[in-house]
CSV table of C-alpha atoms in Angstrom, one decimal:
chain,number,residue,atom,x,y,z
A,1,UNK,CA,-13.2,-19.8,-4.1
A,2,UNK,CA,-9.6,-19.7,-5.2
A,3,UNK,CA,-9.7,-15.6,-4.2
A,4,UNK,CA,-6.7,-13.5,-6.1
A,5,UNK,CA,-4.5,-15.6,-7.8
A,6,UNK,CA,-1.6,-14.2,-9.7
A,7,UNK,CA,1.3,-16.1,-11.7
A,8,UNK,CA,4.3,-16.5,-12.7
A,9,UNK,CA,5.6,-16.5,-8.8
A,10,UNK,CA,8.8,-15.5,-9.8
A,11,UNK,CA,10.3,-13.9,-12.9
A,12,UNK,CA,13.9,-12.8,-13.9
A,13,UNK,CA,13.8,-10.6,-17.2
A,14,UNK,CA,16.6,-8.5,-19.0
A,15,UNK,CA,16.5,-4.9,-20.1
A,16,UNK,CA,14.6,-4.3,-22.5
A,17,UNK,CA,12.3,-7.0,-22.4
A,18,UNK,CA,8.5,-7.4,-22.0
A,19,UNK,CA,6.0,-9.5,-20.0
A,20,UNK,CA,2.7,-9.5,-18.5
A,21,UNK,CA,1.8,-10.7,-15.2
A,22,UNK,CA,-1.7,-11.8,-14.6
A,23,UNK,CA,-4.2,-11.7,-12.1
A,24,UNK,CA,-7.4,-13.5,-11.7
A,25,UNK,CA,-10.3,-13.4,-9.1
A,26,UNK,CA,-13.5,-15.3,-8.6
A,27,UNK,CA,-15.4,-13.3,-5.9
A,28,UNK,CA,-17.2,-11.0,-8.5
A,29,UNK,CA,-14.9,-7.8,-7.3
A,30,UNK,CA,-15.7,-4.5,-9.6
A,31,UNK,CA,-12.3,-3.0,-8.4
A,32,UNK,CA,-8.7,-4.3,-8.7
A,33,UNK,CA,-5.5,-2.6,-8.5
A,34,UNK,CA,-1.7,-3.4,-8.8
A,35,UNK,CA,0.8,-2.4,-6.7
A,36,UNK,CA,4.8,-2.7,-6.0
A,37,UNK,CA,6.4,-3.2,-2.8
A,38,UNK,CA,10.4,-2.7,-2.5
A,39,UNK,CA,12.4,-3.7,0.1
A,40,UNK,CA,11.6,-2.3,3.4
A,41,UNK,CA,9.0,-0.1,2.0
A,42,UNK,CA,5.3,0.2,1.8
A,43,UNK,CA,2.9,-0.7,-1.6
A,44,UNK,CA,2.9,1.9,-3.8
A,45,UNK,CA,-0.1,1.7,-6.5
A,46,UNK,CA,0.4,1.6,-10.1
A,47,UNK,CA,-3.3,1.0,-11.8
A,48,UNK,CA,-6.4,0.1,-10.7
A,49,UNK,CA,-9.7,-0.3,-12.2
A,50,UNK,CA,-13.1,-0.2,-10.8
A,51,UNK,CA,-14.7,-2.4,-13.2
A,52,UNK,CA,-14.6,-4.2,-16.8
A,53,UNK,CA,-14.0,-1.2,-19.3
A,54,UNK,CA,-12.2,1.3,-17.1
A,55,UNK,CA,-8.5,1.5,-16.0
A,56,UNK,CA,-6.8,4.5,-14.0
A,57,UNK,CA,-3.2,5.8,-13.2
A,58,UNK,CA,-2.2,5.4,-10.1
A,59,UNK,CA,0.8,6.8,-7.9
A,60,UNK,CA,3.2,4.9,-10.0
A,61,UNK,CA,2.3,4.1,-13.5
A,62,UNK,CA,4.9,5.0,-15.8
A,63,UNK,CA,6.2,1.8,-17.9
A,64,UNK,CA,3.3,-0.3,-17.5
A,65,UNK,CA,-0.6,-0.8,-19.0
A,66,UNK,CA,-3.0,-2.1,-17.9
A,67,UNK,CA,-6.1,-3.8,-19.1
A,68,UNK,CA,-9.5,-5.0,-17.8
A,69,UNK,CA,-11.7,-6.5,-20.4
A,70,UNK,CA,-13.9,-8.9,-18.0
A,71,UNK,CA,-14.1,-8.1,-14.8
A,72,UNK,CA,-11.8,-11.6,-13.4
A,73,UNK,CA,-9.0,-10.4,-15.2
A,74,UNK,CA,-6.8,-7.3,-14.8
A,75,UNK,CA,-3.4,-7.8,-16.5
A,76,UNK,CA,0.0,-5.8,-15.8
A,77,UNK,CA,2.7,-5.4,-19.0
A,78,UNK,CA,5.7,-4.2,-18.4
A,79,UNK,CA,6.5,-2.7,-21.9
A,80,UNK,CA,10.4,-2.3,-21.7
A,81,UNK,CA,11.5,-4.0,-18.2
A,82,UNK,CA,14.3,-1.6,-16.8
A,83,UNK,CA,16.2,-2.6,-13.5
A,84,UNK,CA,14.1,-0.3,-11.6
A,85,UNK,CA,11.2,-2.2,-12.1
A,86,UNK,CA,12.5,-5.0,-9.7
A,87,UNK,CA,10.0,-5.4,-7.0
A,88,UNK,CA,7.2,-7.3,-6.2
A,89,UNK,CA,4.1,-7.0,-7.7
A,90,UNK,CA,0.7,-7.4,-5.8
A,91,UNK,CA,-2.9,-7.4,-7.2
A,92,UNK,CA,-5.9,-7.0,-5.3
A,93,UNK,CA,-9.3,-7.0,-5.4
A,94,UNK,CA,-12.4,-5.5,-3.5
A,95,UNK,CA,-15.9,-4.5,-4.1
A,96,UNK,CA,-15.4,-1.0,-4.2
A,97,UNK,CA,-11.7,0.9,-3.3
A,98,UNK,CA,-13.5,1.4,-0.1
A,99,UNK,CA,-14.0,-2.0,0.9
A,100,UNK,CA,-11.6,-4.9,2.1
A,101,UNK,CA,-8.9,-5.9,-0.4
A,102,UNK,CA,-7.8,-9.1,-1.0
A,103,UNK,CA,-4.6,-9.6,-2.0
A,104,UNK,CA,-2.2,-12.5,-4.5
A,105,UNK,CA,1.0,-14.2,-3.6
A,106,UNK,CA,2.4,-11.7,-5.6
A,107,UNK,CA,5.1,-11.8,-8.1
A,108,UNK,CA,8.6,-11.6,-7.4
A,109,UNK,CA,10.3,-9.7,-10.6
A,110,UNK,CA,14.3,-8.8,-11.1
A,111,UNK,CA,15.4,-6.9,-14.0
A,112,UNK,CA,18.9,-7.5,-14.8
B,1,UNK,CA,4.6,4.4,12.4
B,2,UNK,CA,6.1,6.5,9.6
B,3,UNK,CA,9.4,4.8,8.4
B,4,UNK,CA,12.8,6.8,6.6
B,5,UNK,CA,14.2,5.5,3.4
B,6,UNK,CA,14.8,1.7,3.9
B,7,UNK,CA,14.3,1.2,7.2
B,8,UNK,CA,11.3,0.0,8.9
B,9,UNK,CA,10.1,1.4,12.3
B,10,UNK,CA,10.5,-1.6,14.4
B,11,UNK,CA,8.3,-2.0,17.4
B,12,UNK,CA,9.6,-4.9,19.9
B,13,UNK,CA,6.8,-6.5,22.9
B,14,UNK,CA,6.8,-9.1,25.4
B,15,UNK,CA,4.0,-11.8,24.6
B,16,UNK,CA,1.2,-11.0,26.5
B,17,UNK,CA,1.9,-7.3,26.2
B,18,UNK,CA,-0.4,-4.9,24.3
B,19,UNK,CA,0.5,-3.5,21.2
B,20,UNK,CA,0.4,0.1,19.8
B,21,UNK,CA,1.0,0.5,16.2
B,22,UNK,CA,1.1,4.4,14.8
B,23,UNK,CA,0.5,5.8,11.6
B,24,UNK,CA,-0.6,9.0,10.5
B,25,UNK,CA,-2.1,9.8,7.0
B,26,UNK,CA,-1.2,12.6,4.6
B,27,UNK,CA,-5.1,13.4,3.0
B,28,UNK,CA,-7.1,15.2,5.5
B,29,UNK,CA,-10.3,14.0,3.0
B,30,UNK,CA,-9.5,10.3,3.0
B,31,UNK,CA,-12.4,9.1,4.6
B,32,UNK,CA,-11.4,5.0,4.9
B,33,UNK,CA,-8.5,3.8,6.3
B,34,UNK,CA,-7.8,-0.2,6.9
B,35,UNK,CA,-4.8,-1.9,8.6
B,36,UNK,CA,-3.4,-4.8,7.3
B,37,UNK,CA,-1.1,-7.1,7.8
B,38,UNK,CA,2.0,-8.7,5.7
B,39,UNK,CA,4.2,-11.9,7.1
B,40,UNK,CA,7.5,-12.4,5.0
B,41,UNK,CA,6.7,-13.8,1.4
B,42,UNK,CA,3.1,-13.1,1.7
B,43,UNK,CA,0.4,-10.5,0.9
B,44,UNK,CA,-1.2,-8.1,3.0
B,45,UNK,CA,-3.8,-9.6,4.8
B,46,UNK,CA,-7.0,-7.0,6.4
B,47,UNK,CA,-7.2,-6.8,10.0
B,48,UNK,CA,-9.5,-4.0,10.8
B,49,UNK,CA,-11.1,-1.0,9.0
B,50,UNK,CA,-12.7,2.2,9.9
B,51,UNK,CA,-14.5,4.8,8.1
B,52,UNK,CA,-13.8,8.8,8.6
B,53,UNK,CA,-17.5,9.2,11.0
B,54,UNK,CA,-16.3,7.2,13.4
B,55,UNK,CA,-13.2,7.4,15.8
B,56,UNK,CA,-13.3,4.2,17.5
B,57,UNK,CA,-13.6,0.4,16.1
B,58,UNK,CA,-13.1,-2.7,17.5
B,59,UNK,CA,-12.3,-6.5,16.8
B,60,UNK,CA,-11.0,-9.2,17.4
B,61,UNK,CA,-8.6,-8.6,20.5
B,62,UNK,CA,-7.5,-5.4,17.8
B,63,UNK,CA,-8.8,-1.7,17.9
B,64,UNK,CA,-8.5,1.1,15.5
B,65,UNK,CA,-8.6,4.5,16.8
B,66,UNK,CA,-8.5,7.6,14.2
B,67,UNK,CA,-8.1,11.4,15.0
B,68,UNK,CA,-9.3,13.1,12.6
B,69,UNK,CA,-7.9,16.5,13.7
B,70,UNK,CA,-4.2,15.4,13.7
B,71,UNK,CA,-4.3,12.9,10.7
B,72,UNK,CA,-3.2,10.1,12.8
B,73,UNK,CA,-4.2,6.2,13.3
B,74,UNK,CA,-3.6,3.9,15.5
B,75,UNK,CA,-3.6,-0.1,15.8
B,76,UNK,CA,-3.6,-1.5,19.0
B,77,UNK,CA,-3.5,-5.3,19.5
B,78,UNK,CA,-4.3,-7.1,23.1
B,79,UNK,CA,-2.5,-9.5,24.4
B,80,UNK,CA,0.1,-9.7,21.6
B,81,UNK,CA,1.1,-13.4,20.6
B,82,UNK,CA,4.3,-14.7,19.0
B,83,UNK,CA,1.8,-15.1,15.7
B,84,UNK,CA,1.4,-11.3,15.5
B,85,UNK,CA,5.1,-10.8,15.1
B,86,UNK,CA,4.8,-9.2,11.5
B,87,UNK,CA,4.6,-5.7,9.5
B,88,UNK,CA,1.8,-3.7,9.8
B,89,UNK,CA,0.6,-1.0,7.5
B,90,UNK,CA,-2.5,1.4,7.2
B,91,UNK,CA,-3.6,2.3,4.8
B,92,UNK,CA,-6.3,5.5,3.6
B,93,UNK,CA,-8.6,6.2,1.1
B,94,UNK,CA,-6.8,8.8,-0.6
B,95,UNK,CA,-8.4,9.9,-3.6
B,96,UNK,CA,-11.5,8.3,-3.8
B,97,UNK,CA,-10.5,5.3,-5.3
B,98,UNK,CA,-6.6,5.6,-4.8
B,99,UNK,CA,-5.6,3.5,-1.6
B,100,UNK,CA,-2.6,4.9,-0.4
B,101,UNK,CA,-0.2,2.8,1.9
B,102,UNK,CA,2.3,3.7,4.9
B,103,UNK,CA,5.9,2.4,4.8
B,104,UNK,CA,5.1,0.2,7.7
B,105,UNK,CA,5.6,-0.7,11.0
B,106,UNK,CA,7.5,-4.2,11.9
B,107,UNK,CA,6.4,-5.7,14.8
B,108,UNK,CA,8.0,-8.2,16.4
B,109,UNK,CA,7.5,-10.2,19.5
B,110,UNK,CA,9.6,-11.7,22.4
B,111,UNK,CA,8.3,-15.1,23.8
């Protein structure tokens, strides 16, 4: 099993522009979530979805969407990249939000 | 456990020492909490979990220990070895199915 996988690794964008990171597991998990991490802080979540068909807000969703039209795939799109959006991005995946999550590389992302 | 804008709580051991890690939650219903661990330039990575009926759990050379009554956690990690130097976060159940994480602890050890 290759678990989560995520790409790109790294991404610089300008204002303005859009993108979509992707995320990918194999291990069958109904729920998967995004989430941001800044410098010296804790993960913040921004969706999740607990299975193929149904995305939710989470503490930090404004200026991105989500989608989860199988259940290996949960995209993030960043619809207007602004400099606050620099961060890195982490999906996960579990079997339920109460369960284990397993956790990507992640996605390093600056805004200019 | 709780850290201040940008900067971390820093907790600093001896190898061989035993480790205690602090955290306390902010939803008196989250009923599942998880510790994890993140090394630089990697994801979290689970370590231990424990559900809101019990107060005690314990693994490998780690324990969790939740009250309940103060909304607080704890990690505690035995014999701490240079390979646990790393930050350490908990994590709660807040909403159902909204996993809310601390700020993080970083934990670093002294050979």
């Amino acid at each position: 099993n290759a678990g989560v996988t995520q790409t790109p690794k790294f991404q610089v964008l300008k204002t303005g522009q859009s993108m979509t990171l992707q995320c990918a597991q194999d291990m069958n998990h109904e729920y998967m979530s995004w989430y941001r991490q800044d410098p010296g802080m804790g993960l913040r979540l921004i969706h999740y979805s607990v299975g193929a068909g149904i995305t939710d807000q989470g503490e930090v969703p404004n200026g991105y969407n989500v989608s989860r039209s199988t259940t290996e795939d949960f995209p993030l799109r960043l619809l207007s990249a602004a400099p606050s959006q620099t961060s890195v991005y982490f999906c996960a995946s579990s079997f339920g939000s109460a369960n284990e999550q397993f956790f990507g590389p992640g996605t390093r992302l600056t805004v200019l | 456990g709780e850290s201040v804008g940008l900067h971390l709580p820093t907790l600093s051991v001896q190898e061989g020492d035993n480790s205690i890690i602090n955290c306390a939650y902010s939803n008196s219903a989250s009923d599942y909490f998880i510790w994890y661990k993140q090394e630089s330039g990697k994801g979290p990575q689970f370590i231990i979990d424990i559900r809101s009926n019990m107060d005690k759990r314990q693994g490998q050379r780690v324990t969790v220990l939740l009250n309940k009554t103060v909304k607080h956690l704890s990690l505690q990690i035995a014999a701490t070895q240079p390979g646990d130097s790393a930050v350490y976060f908990c994590a709660e159940n807040y909403n159902n199915n909204d996993m809310r994480f601390g700020a993080g602890t970083r934990l670093t050890v002294k050979p």
